[in-house]
Amino acid sequence: DAMVIQNPRYQVTQFGKPVTLSCSQTLNHNVMYWYQQKSSQAPKLLFHYYDKDFNNEADTPDNFQSRRPNTSFCFLDIRSPGLGDAAMYLCATSRADGRGNQPQHFGDGTRLSIL
Amino acid sequence: AQSVAQPEDQVNVAEGNPLTVKCTYSVSGNPYLFWYVQYPNRGLQFLLKYITGDNLVKGSYGFEAEFNKSQTSFHLKKPSALVSDSALYFCAVRDPHTNAGKSTFGDGTTLTVKP
């Protein structure tokens, strides 16, 4: 089945130690998103790629970066994680067809813990 | 700017009874509206969407939603609740003029169905 896969499901890192979260998709969708979700709150959009075009949200900290080397893969890099960055990170994809009416497909997330 | 509100943090219903999870929205022009469900330690799953046409939309797992333009609402409904419907539900709205399909999510409603 076509899907969005996030690795790892659980990640533990130390305060200030860089960490990378991975997302891959077999849906061939042109848009990929990264969300941060804390304690069953609404997912907070960090940034998204429309094809290769990177779109950062205005309130996303500089500590968060992303890479999309090809259509299938997208990475979230946290350069110096702080305790406040402990959260579930969700990757999602959608097919942008010019009408904006396609749903998002989510991976099962990576739960990040900071020691 | 687009926004969505889910006025109830929690909804409790007995198994077999009808359920309603409320959502109201604000967007310029005609909205695209979505419902997602999230089970513990999982990503969001798409349930249904309203784009245009019939105000009553049917989706996965027996859920449906009714679009009401005059009340700017898009309430999620199910005629007979199951214990397995217990989860976190998110309503989302999208600006139809945004090709990349950025959605704004509500704060979520926890549905508990008791046997």
PDB file of C-alpha atoms in Angstrom:
ATOM      1  CA  ASP A   1       0.000   0.000   0.000  1.00  0.00           C
ATOM      2  CA  ALA A   2       1.154   3.508  -0.747  1.00  0.00           C
ATOM      3  CA  MET A   3       2.032   5.281   2.428  1.00  0.00           C
ATOM      4  CA  VAL A   4       4.022   7.800   4.422  1.00  0.00           C
ATOM      5  CA  ILE A   5       6.723   6.260   6.604  1.00  0.00           C
ATOM      6  CA  GLN A   6       8.540   8.006   9.411  1.00  0.00           C
ATOM      7  CA  ASN A   7      11.710   6.760  11.015  1.00  0.00           C
ATOM      8  CA  PRO A   8      12.402   6.258  13.773  1.00  0.00           C
ATOM      9  CA  ARG A   9       9.093   6.065  15.652  1.00  0.00           C
ATOM     10  CA  TYR A  10      10.829   7.058  18.874  1.00  0.00           C
ATOM     11  CA  GLN A  11      13.962   9.163  19.137  1.00  0.00           C
ATOM     12  CA  VAL A  12      15.851  10.150  22.256  1.00  0.00           C
ATOM     13  CA  THR A  13      18.544  12.773  22.082  1.00  0.00           C
ATOM     14  CA  GLN A  14      20.507  14.910  24.465  1.00  0.00           C
ATOM     15  CA  PHE A  15      19.962  18.576  25.075  1.00  0.00           C
ATOM     16  CA  GLY A  16      21.821  20.476  22.355  1.00  0.00           C
ATOM     17  CA  LYS A  17      22.752  17.404  20.304  1.00  0.00           C
ATOM     18  CA  PRO A  18      21.646  17.620  16.656  1.00  0.00           C
ATOM     19  CA  VAL A  19      19.007  15.167  15.547  1.00  0.00           C
ATOM     20  CA  THR A  20      17.496  14.262  12.180  1.00  0.00           C
ATOM     21  CA  LEU A  21      14.054  12.795  11.602  1.00  0.00           C
ATOM     22  CA  SER A  22      13.196  11.058   8.345  1.00  0.00           C
ATOM     23  CA  CYS A  23      10.109  10.764   6.217  1.00  0.00           C
ATOM     24  CA  SER A  24       9.546   8.835   3.013  1.00  0.00           C
ATOM     25  CA  GLN A  25       6.490   8.455   0.818  1.00  0.00           C
ATOM     26  CA  THR A  26       5.381   6.124  -1.932  1.00  0.00           C
ATOM     27  CA  LEU A  27       2.409   8.284  -2.952  1.00  0.00           C
ATOM     28  CA  ASN A  28       4.431  10.432  -5.368  1.00  0.00           C
ATOM     29  CA  HIS A  29       2.832  13.539  -3.878  1.00  0.00           C
ATOM     30  CA  ASN A  30       4.416  16.852  -4.730  1.00  0.00           C
ATOM     31  CA  VAL A  31       3.803  18.527  -1.361  1.00  0.00           C
ATOM     32  CA  MET A  32       5.399  17.420   1.900  1.00  0.00           C
ATOM     33  CA  TYR A  33       4.808  18.947   5.321  1.00  0.00           C
ATOM     34  CA  TRP A  34       6.384  18.806   8.759  1.00  0.00           C
ATOM     35  CA  TYR A  35       4.221  19.377  11.821  1.00  0.00           C
ATOM     36  CA  GLN A  36       4.995  19.546  15.516  1.00  0.00           C
ATOM     37  CA  GLN A  37       2.322  18.200  17.854  1.00  0.00           C
ATOM     38  CA  LYS A  38       2.402  18.489  21.633  1.00  0.00           C
ATOM     39  CA  SER A  39       0.131  16.687  24.097  1.00  0.00           C
ATOM     40  CA  SER A  40      -2.782  15.968  21.753  1.00  0.00           C
ATOM     41  CA  GLN A  41      -2.927  19.601  20.670  1.00  0.00           C
ATOM     42  CA  ALA A  42      -3.505  20.724  17.104  1.00  0.00           C
ATOM     43  CA  PRO A  43      -0.590  19.957  14.790  1.00  0.00           C
ATOM     44  CA  LYS A  44       1.529  23.049  14.259  1.00  0.00           C
ATOM     45  CA  LEU A  45       2.902  23.482  10.755  1.00  0.00           C
ATOM     46  CA  LEU A  46       6.658  24.053  10.739  1.00  0.00           C
ATOM     47  CA  PHE A  47       7.268  24.189   6.984  1.00  0.00           C
ATOM     48  CA  HIS A  48       6.346  22.539   3.743  1.00  0.00           C
ATOM     49  CA  TYR A  49       7.800  21.813   0.343  1.00  0.00           C
ATOM     50  CA  TYR A  50       5.842  22.405  -2.814  1.00  0.00           C
ATOM     51  CA  ASP A  51       7.954  20.296  -5.157  1.00  0.00           C
ATOM     52  CA  LYS A  52      11.431  21.711  -4.445  1.00  0.00           C
ATOM     53  CA  ASP A  53      10.203  25.065  -3.176  1.00  0.00           C
ATOM     54  CA  PHE A  54      10.693  25.400   0.567  1.00  0.00           C
ATOM     55  CA  ASN A  55       8.112  27.370   2.560  1.00  0.00           C
ATOM     56  CA  ASN A  56       8.924  28.228   6.137  1.00  0.00           C
ATOM     57  CA  GLU A  57       6.260  29.315   8.597  1.00  0.00           C
ATOM     58  CA  ALA A  58       6.945  32.716  10.116  1.00  0.00           C
ATOM     59  CA  ASP A  59       7.059  31.428  13.687  1.00  0.00           C
ATOM     60  CA  THR A  60       9.196  28.327  13.069  1.00  0.00           C
ATOM     61  CA  PRO A  61      12.399  28.656  15.104  1.00  0.00           C
ATOM     62  CA  ASP A  62      15.693  28.873  13.211  1.00  0.00           C
ATOM     63  CA  ASN A  63      16.717  25.760  15.108  1.00  0.00           C
ATOM     64  CA  PHE A  64      14.522  23.744  12.732  1.00  0.00           C
ATOM     65  CA  GLN A  65      15.692  23.040   9.206  1.00  0.00           C
ATOM     66  CA  SER A  66      14.519  20.735   6.465  1.00  0.00           C
ATOM     67  CA  ARG A  67      15.843  19.023   3.376  1.00  0.00           C
ATOM     68  CA  ARG A  68      14.060  17.363   0.514  1.00  0.00           C
ATOM     69  CA  PRO A  69      16.631  15.649  -1.725  1.00  0.00           C
ATOM     70  CA  ASN A  70      14.002  14.104  -3.980  1.00  0.00           C
ATOM     71  CA  THR A  71      10.241  13.615  -4.287  1.00  0.00           C
ATOM     72  CA  SER A  72      10.157  10.639  -1.945  1.00  0.00           C
ATOM     73  CA  PHE A  73      12.207  11.804   1.009  1.00  0.00           C
ATOM     74  CA  CYS A  74      12.119  14.684   3.414  1.00  0.00           C
ATOM     75  CA  PHE A  75      14.180  15.312   6.544  1.00  0.00           C
ATOM     76  CA  LEU A  76      13.690  17.438   9.621  1.00  0.00           C
ATOM     77  CA  ASP A  77      16.909  18.623  11.252  1.00  0.00           C
ATOM     78  CA  ILE A  78      16.891  20.084  14.746  1.00  0.00           C
ATOM     79  CA  ARG A  79      20.276  21.711  15.188  1.00  0.00           C
ATOM     80  CA  SER A  80      20.325  22.208  18.955  1.00  0.00           C
ATOM     81  CA  PRO A  81      17.298  20.619  20.575  1.00  0.00           C
ATOM     82  CA  GLY A  82      15.978  22.201  23.731  1.00  0.00           C
ATOM     83  CA  LEU A  83      13.637  20.703  26.279  1.00  0.00           C
ATOM     84  CA  GLY A  84      10.755  22.562  24.670  1.00  0.00           C
ATOM     85  CA  ASP A  85      11.293  20.667  21.429  1.00  0.00           C
ATOM     86  CA  ALA A  86      10.135  17.395  22.940  1.00  0.00           C
ATOM     87  CA  ALA A  87       7.043  16.538  20.923  1.00  0.00           C
ATOM     88  CA  MET A  88       5.542  14.299  18.276  1.00  0.00           C
ATOM     89  CA  TYR A  89       6.727  15.267  14.805  1.00  0.00           C
ATOM     90  CA  LEU A  90       4.373  14.418  11.984  1.00  0.00           C
ATOM     91  CA  CYS A  91       5.194  14.245   8.305  1.00  0.00           C
ATOM     92  CA  ALA A  92       2.383  14.575   5.787  1.00  0.00           C
ATOM     93  CA  THR A  93       1.974  14.654   2.026  1.00  0.00           C
ATOM     94  CA  SER A  94      -0.648  15.842  -0.387  1.00  0.00           C
ATOM     95  CA  ARG A  95      -1.162  16.101  -4.099  1.00  0.00           C
ATOM     96  CA  ALA A  96      -1.460  19.738  -5.085  1.00  0.00           C
ATOM     97  CA  ASP A  97      -3.488  19.862  -8.261  1.00  0.00           C
ATOM     98  CA  GLY A  98      -4.021  23.598  -8.464  1.00  0.00           C
ATOM     99  CA  ARG A  99      -7.352  23.407  -6.685  1.00  0.00           C
ATOM    100  CA  GLY A 100      -6.123  22.694  -3.156  1.00  0.00           C
ATOM    101  CA  ASN A 101      -8.860  20.203  -2.382  1.00  0.00           C
ATOM    102  CA  GLN A 102      -6.816  17.078  -1.733  1.00  0.00           C
ATOM    103  CA  PRO A 103      -6.472  15.726   1.816  1.00  0.00           C
ATOM    104  CA  GLN A 104      -3.185  15.246   3.607  1.00  0.00           C
ATOM    105  CA  HIS A 105      -1.752  11.799   4.261  1.00  0.00           C
ATOM    106  CA  PHE A 106       0.116  11.504   7.524  1.00  0.00           C
ATOM    107  CA  GLY A 107       2.823   9.228   8.772  1.00  0.00           C
ATOM    108  CA  ASP A 108       2.576   7.793  12.274  1.00  0.00           C
ATOM    109  CA  GLY A 109       5.032  10.308  13.612  1.00  0.00           C
ATOM    110  CA  THR A 110       8.312  10.334  15.497  1.00  0.00           C
ATOM    111  CA  ARG A 111       8.098  10.983  19.198  1.00  0.00           C
ATOM    112  CA  LEU A 112      11.152  12.972  20.217  1.00  0.00           C
ATOM    113  CA  SER A 113      12.406  13.013  23.790  1.00  0.00           C
ATOM    114  CA  ILE A 114      15.136  15.326  25.052  1.00  0.00           C
ATOM    115  CA  LEU A 115      17.363  14.288  27.967  1.00  0.00           C
TER     116      LEU A 115
ATOM    117  CA  ALA B   1      -7.052  34.538   7.270  1.00  0.00           C
ATOM    118  CA  GLN B   2      -8.614  31.163   7.866  1.00  0.00           C
ATOM    119  CA  SER B   3      -9.540  29.711  11.242  1.00  0.00           C
ATOM    120  CA  VAL B   4     -11.469  26.816  12.688  1.00  0.00           C
ATOM    121  CA  ALA B   5     -12.962  26.228  16.123  1.00  0.00           C
ATOM    122  CA  GLN B   6     -13.935  23.037  17.874  1.00  0.00           C
ATOM    123  CA  PRO B   7     -15.920  24.259  20.851  1.00  0.00           C
ATOM    124  CA  GLU B   8     -15.846  20.998  22.804  1.00  0.00           C
ATOM    125  CA  ASP B   9     -12.644  19.551  24.223  1.00  0.00           C
ATOM    126  CA  GLN B  10     -14.418  16.306  25.043  1.00  0.00           C
ATOM    127  CA  VAL B  11     -17.527  14.490  23.877  1.00  0.00           C
ATOM    128  CA  ASN B  12     -18.840  11.442  25.712  1.00  0.00           C
ATOM    129  CA  VAL B  13     -21.477   9.156  24.265  1.00  0.00           C
ATOM    130  CA  ALA B  14     -22.793   5.686  24.954  1.00  0.00           C
ATOM    131  CA  GLU B  15     -22.196   2.953  22.425  1.00  0.00           C
ATOM    132  CA  GLY B  16     -25.066   2.730  19.962  1.00  0.00           C
ATOM    133  CA  ASN B  17     -26.099   6.342  20.435  1.00  0.00           C
ATOM    134  CA  PRO B  18     -25.632   8.997  17.756  1.00  0.00           C
ATOM    135  CA  LEU B  19     -22.610  11.244  18.063  1.00  0.00           C
ATOM    136  CA  THR B  20     -21.841  14.785  16.940  1.00  0.00           C
ATOM    137  CA  VAL B  21     -18.477  16.538  17.039  1.00  0.00           C
ATOM    138  CA  LYS B  22     -18.809  20.236  16.332  1.00  0.00           C
ATOM    139  CA  CYS B  23     -16.717  22.465  14.094  1.00  0.00           C
ATOM    140  CA  THR B  24     -17.135  26.048  12.956  1.00  0.00           C
ATOM    141  CA  TYR B  25     -14.906  27.871  10.521  1.00  0.00           C
ATOM    142  CA  SER B  26     -13.957  31.258   9.186  1.00  0.00           C
ATOM    143  CA  VAL B  27     -12.524  31.728   5.719  1.00  0.00           C
ATOM    144  CA  SER B  28     -12.919  34.167   2.908  1.00  0.00           C
ATOM    145  CA  GLY B  29     -14.848  32.729   0.026  1.00  0.00           C
ATOM    146  CA  ASN B  30     -15.919  29.110  -0.224  1.00  0.00           C
ATOM    147  CA  PRO B  31     -14.068  26.824   2.179  1.00  0.00           C
ATOM    148  CA  TYR B  32     -12.509  23.430   1.782  1.00  0.00           C
ATOM    149  CA  LEU B  33     -13.246  21.493   4.980  1.00  0.00           C
ATOM    150  CA  PHE B  34     -11.784  18.260   6.278  1.00  0.00           C
ATOM    151  CA  TRP B  35     -12.148  15.901   9.212  1.00  0.00           C
ATOM    152  CA  TYR B  36      -9.286  13.763  10.490  1.00  0.00           C
ATOM    153  CA  VAL B  37      -9.084  11.193  13.283  1.00  0.00           C
ATOM    154  CA  GLN B  38      -6.041  10.408  15.402  1.00  0.00           C
ATOM    155  CA  TYR B  39      -5.607   7.293  17.489  1.00  0.00           C
ATOM    156  CA  PRO B  40      -2.997   7.181  20.284  1.00  0.00           C
ATOM    157  CA  ASN B  41       0.579   7.266  19.014  1.00  0.00           C
ATOM    158  CA  ARG B  42      -0.582   7.389  15.404  1.00  0.00           C
ATOM    159  CA  GLY B  43      -0.727  10.011  12.701  1.00  0.00           C
ATOM    160  CA  LEU B  44      -3.890  11.716  11.559  1.00  0.00           C
ATOM    161  CA  GLN B  45      -6.158   9.772   9.234  1.00  0.00           C
ATOM    162  CA  PHE B  46      -8.398  11.457   6.703  1.00  0.00           C
ATOM    163  CA  LEU B  47     -12.128  10.810   7.254  1.00  0.00           C
ATOM    164  CA  LEU B  48     -13.968  13.048   4.804  1.00  0.00           C
ATOM    165  CA  LYS B  49     -13.975  16.393   3.066  1.00  0.00           C
ATOM    166  CA  TYR B  50     -16.337  19.014   1.732  1.00  0.00           C
ATOM    167  CA  ILE B  51     -15.331  20.818  -1.429  1.00  0.00           C
ATOM    168  CA  THR B  52     -18.566  21.665  -3.187  1.00  0.00           C
ATOM    169  CA  GLY B  53     -21.935  20.175  -4.006  1.00  0.00           C
ATOM    170  CA  ASP B  54     -24.117  18.161  -1.637  1.00  0.00           C
ATOM    171  CA  ASN B  55     -24.020  19.575   1.879  1.00  0.00           C
ATOM    172  CA  LEU B  56     -24.047  16.089   3.419  1.00  0.00           C
ATOM    173  CA  VAL B  57     -20.721  14.344   2.952  1.00  0.00           C
ATOM    174  CA  LYS B  58     -20.159  10.682   3.701  1.00  0.00           C
ATOM    175  CA  GLY B  59     -16.779   9.361   4.702  1.00  0.00           C
ATOM    176  CA  SER B  60     -14.892   6.461   6.206  1.00  0.00           C
ATOM    177  CA  TYR B  61     -16.072   4.207   9.034  1.00  0.00           C
ATOM    178  CA  GLY B  62     -19.710   5.336   8.747  1.00  0.00           C
ATOM    179  CA  PHE B  63     -18.991   8.982   9.530  1.00  0.00           C
ATOM    180  CA  GLU B  64     -20.689  11.856   7.774  1.00  0.00           C
ATOM    181  CA  ALA B  65     -20.595  15.626   8.061  1.00  0.00           C
ATOM    182  CA  GLU B  66     -23.002  18.371   7.186  1.00  0.00           C
ATOM    183  CA  PHE B  67     -21.827  21.623   5.690  1.00  0.00           C
ATOM    184  CA  ASN B  68     -23.937  24.601   6.752  1.00  0.00           C
ATOM    185  CA  LYS B  69     -22.878  27.798   5.052  1.00  0.00           C
ATOM    186  CA  SER B  70     -25.214  30.099   6.946  1.00  0.00           C
ATOM    187  CA  GLN B  71     -23.933  28.823  10.294  1.00  0.00           C
ATOM    188  CA  THR B  72     -20.354  28.365   9.002  1.00  0.00           C
ATOM    189  CA  SER B  73     -20.343  24.898  10.498  1.00  0.00           C
ATOM    190  CA  PHE B  74     -19.161  21.457   9.480  1.00  0.00           C
ATOM    191  CA  HIS B  75     -20.224  19.074  12.236  1.00  0.00           C
ATOM    192  CA  LEU B  76     -19.113  15.447  12.184  1.00  0.00           C
ATOM    193  CA  LYS B  77     -21.813  12.875  12.844  1.00  0.00           C
ATOM    194  CA  LYS B  78     -22.364   9.161  13.124  1.00  0.00           C
ATOM    195  CA  PRO B  79     -25.756   7.515  13.655  1.00  0.00           C
ATOM    196  CA  SER B  80     -24.511   4.784  15.987  1.00  0.00           C
ATOM    197  CA  ALA B  81     -21.251   5.157  17.907  1.00  0.00           C
ATOM    198  CA  LEU B  82     -18.814   2.303  18.484  1.00  0.00           C
ATOM    199  CA  VAL B  83     -16.327   1.956  21.327  1.00  0.00           C
ATOM    200  CA  SER B  84     -13.627   1.804  18.641  1.00  0.00           C
ATOM    201  CA  ASP B  85     -14.589   5.335  17.534  1.00  0.00           C
ATOM    202  CA  SER B  86     -12.955   6.658  20.706  1.00  0.00           C
ATOM    203  CA  ALA B  87     -10.143   8.905  19.475  1.00  0.00           C
ATOM    204  CA  LEU B  88      -9.058  12.504  18.914  1.00  0.00           C
ATOM    205  CA  TYR B  89     -10.854  14.283  16.074  1.00  0.00           C
ATOM    206  CA  PHE B  90      -9.577  17.309  14.188  1.00  0.00           C
ATOM    207  CA  CYS B  91     -11.479  19.611  11.892  1.00  0.00           C
ATOM    208  CA  ALA B  92      -9.416  21.503   9.299  1.00  0.00           C
ATOM    209  CA  VAL B  93     -10.101  24.330   6.891  1.00  0.00           C
ATOM    210  CA  ARG B  94      -8.173  25.272   3.819  1.00  0.00           C
ATOM    211  CA  ASP B  95      -8.066  28.474   1.829  1.00  0.00           C
ATOM    212  CA  PRO B  96      -9.077  27.394  -1.680  1.00  0.00           C
ATOM    213  CA  HIS B  97      -6.813  30.037  -3.161  1.00  0.00           C
ATOM    214  CA  THR B  98      -3.706  28.403  -1.717  1.00  0.00           C
ATOM    215  CA  ASN B  99      -2.401  25.829  -4.144  1.00  0.00           C
ATOM    216  CA  ALA B 100      -0.070  24.202  -1.679  1.00  0.00           C
ATOM    217  CA  GLY B 101      -3.039  23.254   0.421  1.00  0.00           C
ATOM    218  CA  LYS B 102      -2.004  24.587   3.788  1.00  0.00           C
ATOM    219  CA  SER B 103      -4.648  23.648   6.299  1.00  0.00           C
ATOM    220  CA  THR B 104      -5.552  25.208   9.620  1.00  0.00           C
ATOM    221  CA  PHE B 105      -6.492  22.639  12.242  1.00  0.00           C
ATOM    222  CA  GLY B 106      -8.849  23.007  15.167  1.00  0.00           C
ATOM    223  CA  ASP B 107      -7.647  22.194  18.663  1.00  0.00           C
ATOM    224  CA  GLY B 108      -9.224  18.763  18.529  1.00  0.00           C
ATOM    225  CA  THR B 109     -12.069  17.021  20.310  1.00  0.00           C
ATOM    226  CA  THR B 110     -11.569  13.838  22.302  1.00  0.00           C
ATOM    227  CA  LEU B 111     -14.422  11.454  21.688  1.00  0.00           C
ATOM    228  CA  THR B 112     -15.044   8.766  24.279  1.00  0.00           C
ATOM    229  CA  VAL B 113     -17.602   6.073  23.539  1.00  0.00           C
ATOM    230  CA  LYS B 114     -18.561   4.026  26.583  1.00  0.00           C
ATOM    231  CA  PRO B 115     -19.890   0.459  26.372  1.00  0.00           C
TER     232      PRO B 115
END
